[in-house]
CSV table of C-alpha atoms in Angstrom, one decimal:
chain,number,residue,atom,x,y,z
A,1,MET,CA,0.0,0.0,0.0
A,2,LEU,CA,1.0,3.6,-0.5
A,3,VAL,CA,-0.1,6.3,1.9
A,4,LEU,CA,0.9,9.9,2.2
A,5,LEU,CA,-1.1,11.8,4.9
A,6,LEU,CA,-1.8,15.2,6.4
A,7,ALA,CA,-1.7,17.6,9.6
A,8,MET,CA,-1.2,21.4,11.0
A,9,VAL,CA,-0.1,24.8,13.0
A,10,GLY,CA,0.0,28.7,13.1
A,11,GLY,CA,0.1,31.8,15.3
A,12,THR,CA,1.3,35.3,16.0
A,13,ALA,CA,4.0,37.1,17.9
A,14,CYS,CA,5.2,40.4,19.4
A,15,SER,CA,8.8,41.8,19.5
A,16,SER,CA,11.5,43.5,21.6
A,17,VAL,CA,14.6,42.4,19.7
A,18,PRO,CA,17.2,45.1,19.9
A,19,GLY,CA,17.6,47.0,16.6
A,20,ALA,CA,14.3,45.8,15.2
A,21,HIS,CA,10.6,46.6,15.2
A,22,ALA,CA,7.4,44.8,14.6
A,23,ASN,CA,5.1,44.8,11.6
A,24,SER,CA,1.3,44.5,11.7
A,25,ASP,CA,1.6,40.8,12.2
A,26,GLY,CA,3.8,41.2,15.3
A,27,ALA,CA,7.0,40.0,13.4
A,28,ALA,CA,10.1,41.9,14.4
A,29,LEU,CA,12.0,43.0,11.3
A,30,GLY,CA,15.5,44.3,10.5
A,31,ASN,CA,17.7,44.9,7.5
A,32,HIS,CA,20.0,42.1,6.2
A,33,ASP,CA,22.9,43.8,8.0
A,34,GLY,CA,21.2,43.7,11.3
A,35,SER,CA,20.1,47.4,11.4
A,36,ALA,CA,16.6,48.5,11.8
A,37,SER,CA,14.6,48.8,8.6
A,38,ASP,CA,12.4,51.7,7.5
A,39,GLU,CA,8.6,51.3,8.0
A,40,GLY,CA,7.1,49.3,5.2
A,41,GLU,CA,10.4,48.2,3.7
A,42,THR,CA,10.4,44.6,2.7
A,43,ASN,CA,13.5,42.6,3.7
A,44,THR,CA,12.6,39.4,1.9
A,45,GLY,CA,14.1,40.3,-1.5
A,46,GLY,CA,14.8,37.7,-4.2
A,47,SER,CA,17.4,35.0,-4.5
A,48,TYR,CA,20.9,36.0,-3.3
A,49,GLY,CA,23.1,33.1,-4.3
A,50,GLY,CA,25.1,32.8,-1.1
A,51,GLY,CA,24.3,35.9,0.4
A,52,ILE,CA,22.4,39.1,1.3
A,53,ASP,CA,25.4,40.3,3.4
A,54,GLY,CA,26.3,36.7,4.0
A,55,GLY,CA,22.8,35.4,4.2
A,56,GLY,CA,21.7,38.3,6.4
A,57,ILE,CA,23.9,37.3,9.4
A,58,ASP,CA,27.4,38.6,8.6
A,59,GLY,CA,26.6,42.0,10.1
A,60,ILE,CA,25.8,40.6,13.5
A,61,PRO,CA,28.7,39.9,15.9
A,62,ILE,CA,29.1,36.4,17.4
A,63,ALA,CA,28.0,36.0,21.0
A,64,PRO,CA,30.0,32.9,22.3
A,65,GLY,CA,28.1,30.3,24.2
A,66,LEU,CA,24.6,31.5,23.1
A,67,PRO,CA,22.3,28.5,22.8
A,68,ALA,CA,20.3,27.9,19.6
A,69,VAL,CA,16.5,28.4,19.4
A,70,ARG,CA,14.4,25.3,18.5
A,71,PRO,CA,11.9,25.4,15.6
A,72,LEU,CA,8.3,24.7,16.5
A,73,ALA,CA,6.2,25.4,13.4
A,74,PRO,CA,5.5,24.9,10.6
A,75,LEU,CA,6.6,21.3,11.2
A,76,SER,CA,9.3,20.1,8.9
A,77,THR,CA,7.8,18.6,5.7
A,78,ALA,CA,4.4,20.3,6.3
A,79,THR,CA,2.6,22.3,3.6
A,80,ALA,CA,1.9,25.9,4.2
A,81,THR,CA,-1.5,27.5,3.5
A,82,SER,CA,0.0,31.0,3.0
A,83,ARG,CA,3.0,32.4,1.1
A,84,ARG,CA,3.6,34.7,4.1
A,85,LEU,CA,3.4,32.0,6.7
A,86,THR,CA,4.3,32.6,10.4
A,87,PHE,CA,7.4,30.8,11.7
A,88,HIS,CA,7.5,29.8,15.4
A,89,TRP,CA,10.4,28.8,17.6
A,90,ALA,CA,11.2,28.1,21.3
A,91,ARG,CA,13.8,30.4,22.9
A,92,PRO,CA,16.2,29.2,25.6
A,93,ASP,CA,16.8,31.4,28.6
A,94,GLY,CA,18.9,34.4,27.8
A,95,VAL,CA,17.9,34.6,24.2
A,96,ASP,CA,16.0,37.8,23.1
A,97,GLY,CA,14.8,36.5,19.7
A,98,ALA,CA,15.9,35.0,16.4
A,99,ARG,CA,16.9,35.9,12.9
A,100,VAL,CA,15.2,33.6,10.4
A,101,GLN,CA,16.7,32.6,7.0
A,102,VAL,CA,14.4,31.0,4.4
A,103,CYS,CA,16.4,29.3,1.7
A,104,ARG,CA,15.9,27.4,-1.6
A,105,ASP,CA,18.3,24.6,-0.6
A,106,ARG,CA,19.1,22.8,2.6
A,107,GLY,CA,22.6,24.3,2.8
A,108,CYS,CA,21.2,27.8,2.5
A,109,ALA,CA,23.4,28.7,-0.4
A,110,THR,CA,20.5,30.6,-1.9
A,111,VAL,CA,18.7,32.7,0.7
A,112,THR,CA,15.2,34.1,-0.3
A,113,ALA,CA,14.1,35.8,2.9
A,114,VAL,CA,15.5,37.1,6.1
A,115,PHE,CA,13.5,38.5,9.1
A,116,ASP,CA,13.7,38.8,12.8
A,117,GLY,CA,11.2,38.0,15.7
A,118,VAL,CA,11.0,37.2,19.3
A,119,ASP,CA,9.0,33.9,19.4
A,120,ALA,CA,7.5,34.1,15.9
A,121,ALA,CA,7.8,36.1,12.7
A,122,ALA,CA,6.5,36.2,9.1
A,123,PRO,CA,8.1,37.6,5.9
A,124,MET,CA,6.7,40.9,4.6
A,125,ALA,CA,6.5,39.6,1.0
A,126,ASP,CA,5.4,36.4,-0.5
A,127,LEU,CA,7.8,33.5,-0.4
A,128,PRO,CA,8.5,31.6,-3.6
A,129,SER,CA,6.4,28.5,-4.2
A,130,GLY,CA,7.9,25.0,-4.0
A,131,SER,CA,10.1,23.3,-1.4
A,132,LEU,CA,11.9,25.7,1.0
A,133,PHE,CA,14.2,25.3,4.0
A,134,TRP,CA,14.4,27.5,7.1
A,135,ARG,CA,16.6,27.9,10.1
A,136,ALA,CA,17.0,30.5,12.9
A,137,PHE,CA,19.9,32.1,14.7
A,138,SER,CA,19.5,33.1,18.3
A,139,ILE,CA,20.0,36.9,18.9
A,140,THR,CA,20.7,39.0,21.9
A,141,ALA,CA,21.9,42.6,22.4
A,142,GLN,CA,25.5,41.1,22.3
A,143,GLY,CA,25.1,39.3,19.0
A,144,ARG,CA,24.1,36.0,17.5
A,145,THR,CA,24.8,32.3,18.0
A,146,VAL,CA,27.4,30.6,15.8
A,147,THR,CA,25.2,27.5,15.2
A,148,PRO,CA,21.7,27.9,13.9
A,149,SER,CA,18.7,25.8,14.7
A,150,PRO,CA,18.1,22.5,12.8
A,151,ILE,CA,17.2,23.1,9.2
A,152,TRP,CA,13.5,22.4,8.6
A,153,GLU,CA,11.6,22.0,5.3
A,154,VAL,CA,8.3,23.5,4.3
A,155,PHE,CA,6.3,23.2,1.0
A,156,VAL,CA,4.7,26.5,-0.2
A,157,GLY,CA,1.9,26.6,-2.7
A,158,ALA,CA,1.4,29.0,-5.6
A,159,ARG,CA,-1.5,30.7,-3.8
A,160,SER,CA,-2.4,31.8,-0.3
A,161,SER,CA,-5.5,31.0,1.7
A,162,PRO,CA,-7.1,33.4,4.2
A,163,ILE,CA,-5.8,31.2,7.1
A,164,ASP,CA,-2.1,31.3,8.0
A,165,THR,CA,-1.3,27.7,9.1
A,166,SER,CA,0.3,24.5,7.8
A,167,LEU,CA,-0.9,21.0,7.4
A,168,GLY,CA,0.2,17.5,6.4
A,169,THR,CA,3.5,15.9,5.8
A,170,ILE,CA,5.3,15.2,2.6
A,171,LEU,CA,7.5,12.0,2.6
A,172,ASP,CA,10.9,13.5,1.9
A,173,VAL,CA,13.1,11.1,3.8
A,174,ASN,CA,16.5,12.5,2.5
A,175,GLY,CA,15.5,16.2,2.7
A,176,ASP,CA,16.4,17.1,-0.9
A,177,GLY,CA,13.1,18.9,-1.5
A,178,TYR,CA,11.5,16.1,-3.6
A,179,ALA,CA,8.7,13.9,-2.4
A,180,ASP,CA,9.5,10.2,-2.1
A,181,VAL,CA,7.3,7.2,-2.7
A,182,LEU,CA,6.9,4.2,-0.3
A,183,VAL,CA,5.3,1.1,-1.7
A,184,THR,CA,4.6,-1.9,0.6
A,185,ALA,CA,4.0,-5.6,-0.2
A,186,SER,CA,2.5,-7.2,3.0
A,187,TYR,CA,2.0,-10.6,1.3
A,188,ALA,CA,5.5,-10.9,0.0
A,189,ASN,CA,8.2,-13.4,1.4
A,190,GLU,CA,5.7,-15.9,2.8
A,191,ALA,CA,3.8,-13.0,4.3
A,192,ALA,CA,6.7,-11.6,6.2
A,193,GLY,CA,6.1,-8.5,4.1
A,194,GLU,CA,8.4,-5.8,2.7
A,195,ALA,CA,8.5,-2.1,1.7
A,196,SER,CA,10.3,-0.4,-1.1
A,197,LEU,CA,11.3,3.3,-1.0
A,198,TYR,CA,11.6,5.2,-4.3
A,199,LEU,CA,13.4,8.5,-4.0
A,200,GLY,CA,12.0,11.6,-5.7
A,201,GLY,CA,14.0,13.8,-8.1
A,202,PRO,CA,13.7,16.6,-10.6
A,203,ASN,CA,12.2,14.1,-13.1
A,204,GLY,CA,9.9,12.5,-10.7
A,205,PRO,CA,10.4,9.3,-8.6
A,206,ALA,CA,13.0,6.8,-9.5
A,207,THR,CA,11.7,3.5,-10.9
A,208,THR,CA,13.9,1.3,-8.9
A,209,PRO,CA,13.9,1.3,-5.1
A,210,ALA,CA,16.7,3.0,-3.1
A,211,ILE,CA,16.2,0.6,-0.3
A,212,LEU,CA,14.2,-2.5,0.4
A,213,LEU,CA,12.9,-2.9,4.0
A,214,ALA,CA,12.3,-6.5,5.1
A,215,GLY,CA,9.6,-7.4,7.6
A,216,PRO,CA,11.2,-7.4,11.0
A,217,ASP,CA,8.9,-10.1,12.5
A,218,GLY,CA,9.2,-13.0,10.1
A,219,PRO,CA,6.5,-15.0,8.2
A,220,ASN,CA,2.8,-14.3,8.7
A,221,TYR,CA,3.2,-10.9,10.3
A,222,TYR,CA,2.3,-9.0,7.1
A,223,PHE,CA,4.7,-6.1,7.4
A,224,GLY,CA,3.6,-3.2,5.2
A,225,ALA,CA,-0.1,-3.7,5.9
A,226,PHE,CA,-0.3,0.1,6.2
A,227,ALA,CA,2.3,2.9,5.7
A,228,ALA,CA,2.5,6.6,5.8
A,229,SER,CA,4.8,9.6,6.3
A,230,ALA,CA,5.1,10.1,10.1
A,231,GLY,CA,6.2,13.7,9.7
A,232,ASP,CA,9.3,14.7,11.6
A,233,VAL,CA,8.9,12.8,14.9
A,234,ASN,CA,12.4,13.6,16.2
A,235,GLY,CA,12.7,17.2,15.1
A,236,ASP,CA,15.9,16.8,12.9
A,237,GLY,CA,14.2,18.3,9.9
A,238,TYR,CA,13.8,15.1,7.9
A,239,ALA,CA,10.5,13.2,7.2
A,240,ASP,CA,10.2,9.8,8.9
A,241,ALA,CA,8.3,6.7,7.7
A,242,VAL,CA,5.8,4.7,9.7
A,243,ILE,CA,4.9,1.1,8.7
A,244,SER,CA,2.7,-1.4,10.5
A,245,ASN,CA,2.5,-5.2,10.5
A,246,GLY,CA,-1.3,-4.8,10.8
A,247,GLY,CA,-1.7,-6.6,14.1
A,248,SER,CA,0.8,-6.1,16.9
A,249,ALA,CA,3.4,-3.5,16.1
A,250,VAL,CA,4.2,-0.3,14.2
A,251,TYR,CA,7.7,0.6,13.1
A,252,ILE,CA,9.2,4.1,12.6
A,253,TYR,CA,12.2,4.7,10.3
A,254,PHE,CA,14.0,8.0,10.8
A,255,GLY,CA,14.9,10.0,7.8
A,256,GLY,CA,18.3,11.7,7.3
A,257,PRO,CA,20.7,13.0,4.7
A,258,ASN,CA,21.0,9.4,3.3
A,259,GLY,CA,17.3,8.5,3.6
A,260,ILE,CA,16.1,5.8,5.9
A,261,GLY,CA,18.0,2.8,7.3
A,262,ALA,CA,17.2,-0.9,6.8
A,263,SER,CA,16.2,-1.4,10.5
A,264,PRO,CA,13.4,0.5,12.4
A,265,ASP,CA,14.5,3.2,14.8
A,266,ALA,CA,11.4,2.9,17.0
A,267,THR,CA,8.7,0.3,17.7
A,268,LEU,CA,5.3,1.3,18.8
A,269,ARG,CA,2.8,-1.0,20.6
A,270,SER,CA,-0.6,-0.5,22.2
A,271,GLY,CA,0.0,-2.7,25.2
A,272,GLN,CA,-3.2,-4.7,24.2
A,273,MET,CA,-1.8,-7.7,22.3
A,274,ALA,CA,-4.7,-10.2,22.6
A,275,GLY,CA,-6.9,-10.3,19.6
A,276,GLY,CA,-6.2,-6.8,18.4
A,277,ALA,CA,-5.7,-5.2,15.1
A,278,PHE,CA,-3.1,-2.6,16.1
A,279,GLY,CA,-1.9,-0.6,13.1
A,280,ASN,CA,-4.8,-1.4,10.8
A,281,HIS,CA,-4.7,2.3,10.0
A,282,LEU,CA,-2.1,4.9,10.9
A,283,ALA,CA,-1.2,8.5,10.2
A,284,GLY,CA,1.3,11.3,10.9
A,285,VAL,CA,-1.1,13.8,12.6
A,286,GLY,CA,1.1,16.9,13.0
A,287,ASP,CA,2.0,18.3,16.4
A,288,VAL,CA,-0.9,17.4,18.7
A,289,ASN,CA,0.7,18.8,21.9
A,290,GLY,CA,2.5,21.8,20.4
A,291,ASP,CA,6.1,20.8,21.4
A,292,GLY,CA,7.5,21.0,17.9
A,293,TYR,CA,7.7,17.3,17.2
A,294,GLY,CA,5.5,15.3,14.8
A,295,ASP,CA,3.1,12.8,16.4
A,296,VAL,CA,1.6,9.6,15.2
A,297,ALA,CA,-1.9,8.1,15.5
A,298,VAL,CA,-2.4,4.3,15.2
A,299,SER,CA,-5.8,2.7,15.2
A,300,ASP,CA,-7.1,-0.7,16.4
A,301,ASN,CA,-10.6,-1.2,15.1
A,302,LEU,CA,-11.2,-4.4,17.1
A,303,ALA,CA,-10.3,-2.7,20.3
A,304,GLY,CA,-12.3,0.4,19.2
A,305,ALA,CA,-9.4,2.7,19.9
A,306,VAL,CA,-6.9,5.2,18.4
A,307,TYR,CA,-3.5,5.4,20.1
A,308,VAL,CA,-1.5,8.7,19.8
A,309,PHE,CA,2.2,8.6,20.3
A,310,PHE,CA,4.0,12.0,20.9
A,311,GLY,CA,7.2,12.7,19.2
A,312,SER,CA,10.4,13.9,21.0
A,313,ALA,CA,14.1,14.5,20.4
A,314,THR,CA,14.5,10.7,20.4
A,315,GLY,CA,11.3,9.9,18.6
A,316,PRO,CA,8.1,8.5,20.0
A,317,ALA,CA,8.0,6.4,23.2
A,318,PRO,CA,7.1,2.7,22.7
A,319,SER,CA,3.7,3.1,24.5
A,320,PRO,CA,1.0,5.5,23.6
A,321,SER,CA,0.8,9.0,25.1
A,322,PHE,CA,-3.0,8.9,25.2
A,323,THR,CA,-5.8,6.8,23.8
A,324,LEU,CA,-9.1,7.7,22.1
A,325,LYS,CA,-11.6,5.0,23.1
A,326,ASN,CA,-15.0,4.1,21.7
A,327,SER,CA,-17.6,4.5,24.4
A,328,THR,CA,-20.1,2.0,23.0
A,329,SER,CA,-20.4,-1.6,24.0
A,330,PRO,CA,-19.2,-3.7,22.4
A,331,PRO,CA,-16.4,-1.4,21.2
A,332,ALA,CA,-16.3,-3.0,17.7
A,333,ALA,CA,-19.8,-1.8,17.1
A,334,LEU,CA,-18.7,1.6,15.7
A,335,HIS,CA,-15.2,0.4,14.8
A,336,LEU,CA,-13.5,3.6,15.9
A,337,GLY,CA,-10.2,3.6,14.0
A,338,THR,CA,-11.4,2.2,10.8
A,339,ARG,CA,-10.9,5.6,9.3
A,340,ALA,CA,-7.6,7.5,9.2
A,341,LEU,CA,-7.3,10.1,11.9
A,342,MET,CA,-6.4,13.7,11.0
A,343,ILE,CA,-6.0,16.1,14.0
A,344,LEU,CA,-6.2,19.7,13.1
A,345,ARG,CA,-5.4,22.7,15.3
A,346,HIS,CA,-8.9,23.2,16.7
A,347,GLY,CA,-10.2,19.7,16.9
A,348,VAL,CA,-10.4,16.2,15.6
A,349,LEU,CA,-11.6,15.1,12.2
A,350,LEU,CA,-12.2,11.6,11.1
A,351,ALA,CA,-11.7,11.4,7.4
A,352,ASP,CA,-11.9,8.5,5.0
A,353,THR,CA,-8.5,7.1,4.2
A,354,LEU,CA,-8.8,7.6,0.5
A,355,SER,CA,-9.4,11.3,0.9
A,356,LEU,CA,-6.0,11.6,2.6
A,357,ILE,CA,-3.9,9.9,0.0
A,358,GLY,CA,-1.3,12.4,-1.2
A,359,LEU,CA,-0.8,10.9,-4.7
A,360,THR,CA,-3.3,9.6,-7.2
A,361,VAL,CA,-2.6,5.8,-7.2
A,362,ALA,CA,-4.2,3.5,-9.8
A,363,SER,CA,-4.7,-0.2,-9.2
A,364,ALA,CA,-1.7,-2.4,-9.9
A,365,ASP,CA,-1.5,-3.7,-13.4
A,366,ARG,CA,-2.5,-7.4,-13.1
A,367,ARG,CA,-0.2,-8.4,-16.0
A,368,THR,CA,3.1,-7.3,-14.3
A,369,PRO,CA,4.0,-6.5,-10.7
A,370,ARG,CA,4.0,-2.7,-10.6
A,371,THR,CA,2.1,0.2,-9.1
A,372,VAL,CA,1.1,3.1,-11.3
A,373,VAL,CA,1.4,6.7,-9.9
A,374,HIS,CA,0.2,9.6,-11.9
A,375,ARG,CA,1.8,13.0,-11.7
A,376,LYS,CA,1.7,16.3,-13.7
A,377,ARG,CA,4.5,17.4,-16.0
A,378,THR,CA,4.9,20.5,-18.1
A,379,SER,CA,5.1,18.6,-21.3
A,380,SER,CA,1.8,16.9,-21.0
A,381,PRO,CA,-1.3,17.1,-18.7
A,382,LEU,CA,-0.8,13.6,-17.2
A,383,THR,CA,2.0,11.1,-17.3
A,384,LYS,CA,2.7,7.9,-15.3
A,385,SER,CA,5.6,6.3,-13.6
A,386,CYS,CA,5.8,2.5,-13.1
A,387,PHE,CA,7.5,1.1,-10.1
A,388,SER,CA,8.7,-2.5,-10.4
A,389,ARG,CA,9.8,-5.1,-7.9
A,390,GLY,CA,11.1,-8.3,-9.4
A,391,GLY,CA,10.1,-11.6,-7.9
A,392,LEU,CA,6.7,-10.5,-6.7
A,393,SER,CA,3.3,-11.2,-8.2
A,394,ALA,CA,1.1,-8.3,-9.3
A,395,ALA,CA,-1.2,-9.1,-6.4
A,396,GLU,CA,1.6,-8.9,-3.8
A,397,PHE,CA,3.2,-5.6,-4.9
A,398,GLY,CA,1.6,-2.2,-4.0
């Protein structure tokens, strides 16, 4: 199966950063050299190929020992609803605010916007559309930190909605700005199951897998029953993948510069093993508790429950942080959890799984083992990519 799912965040700020002042959104702004800007002046500019005054930070002296701020929102790999989205971060003690860089590449060789704020800030001009990367430098009256925050990724659309927030998670496990595709085959290898990861690129996804994940549990555990982008559950700026065996365990694979590894980095369990269907649906649900880490929801329709696992700097804990239970008796009557869970900023929405799939996926061609994914290209309205996995029947793959 292939699943790419969605989630959230937003907010405002006020400012007292030295040498800066606030715009109408409460974002504190300064020029690229660190001096205060004139009212109404935009400091977002265009592309600077390595540097508006060194990326907007060269004019600020170094303050040794200053701790870095930690990004909070938009969550890494989320999709923004506005081209002037608000960025949020957590300040350590002794830090007055932050200078934010928004870049076209993860290394910030091309800086597209620079702005200051206390706990949050937004650019004064529209950001370019596409995949962008952002980081923040701690600032005090004495100067800035040497090391910025972790670099996070955000996807910006061509148009803005009236609501400044973000939602969802794009599966970009190596953080190169291109969405990746995860295809599972839960009936493969005597039902031990497997999953294949296809990395995205400028010409679309590769047609051969970058890595093949074997089922960790052995035969008859159906690894790959469900899969999704977990979001960034450990806050390192890379998307993580979540895969279930459809009965007793859910596995999380951390993303990184080289993508995901062959072995899971975290294993999630409900604590209710007897007769359950833990992991029969799952989703990355954004930042449920507002701590800046992506969270994961896993359902068990036989137990009538949805289990939510909070992310952290080390990823989710093995046991759930809280449980949403069906109040009816017997619990299977309403089958809470048979629909994918999508938690938004102001509540809970149960949505049909198919409405949350991030790519349009056609049925596997029964003549050959492949899954067909449609995508737009400039040369034609609709093209298709075929992903193959030798040795599997068409019914097993995808």
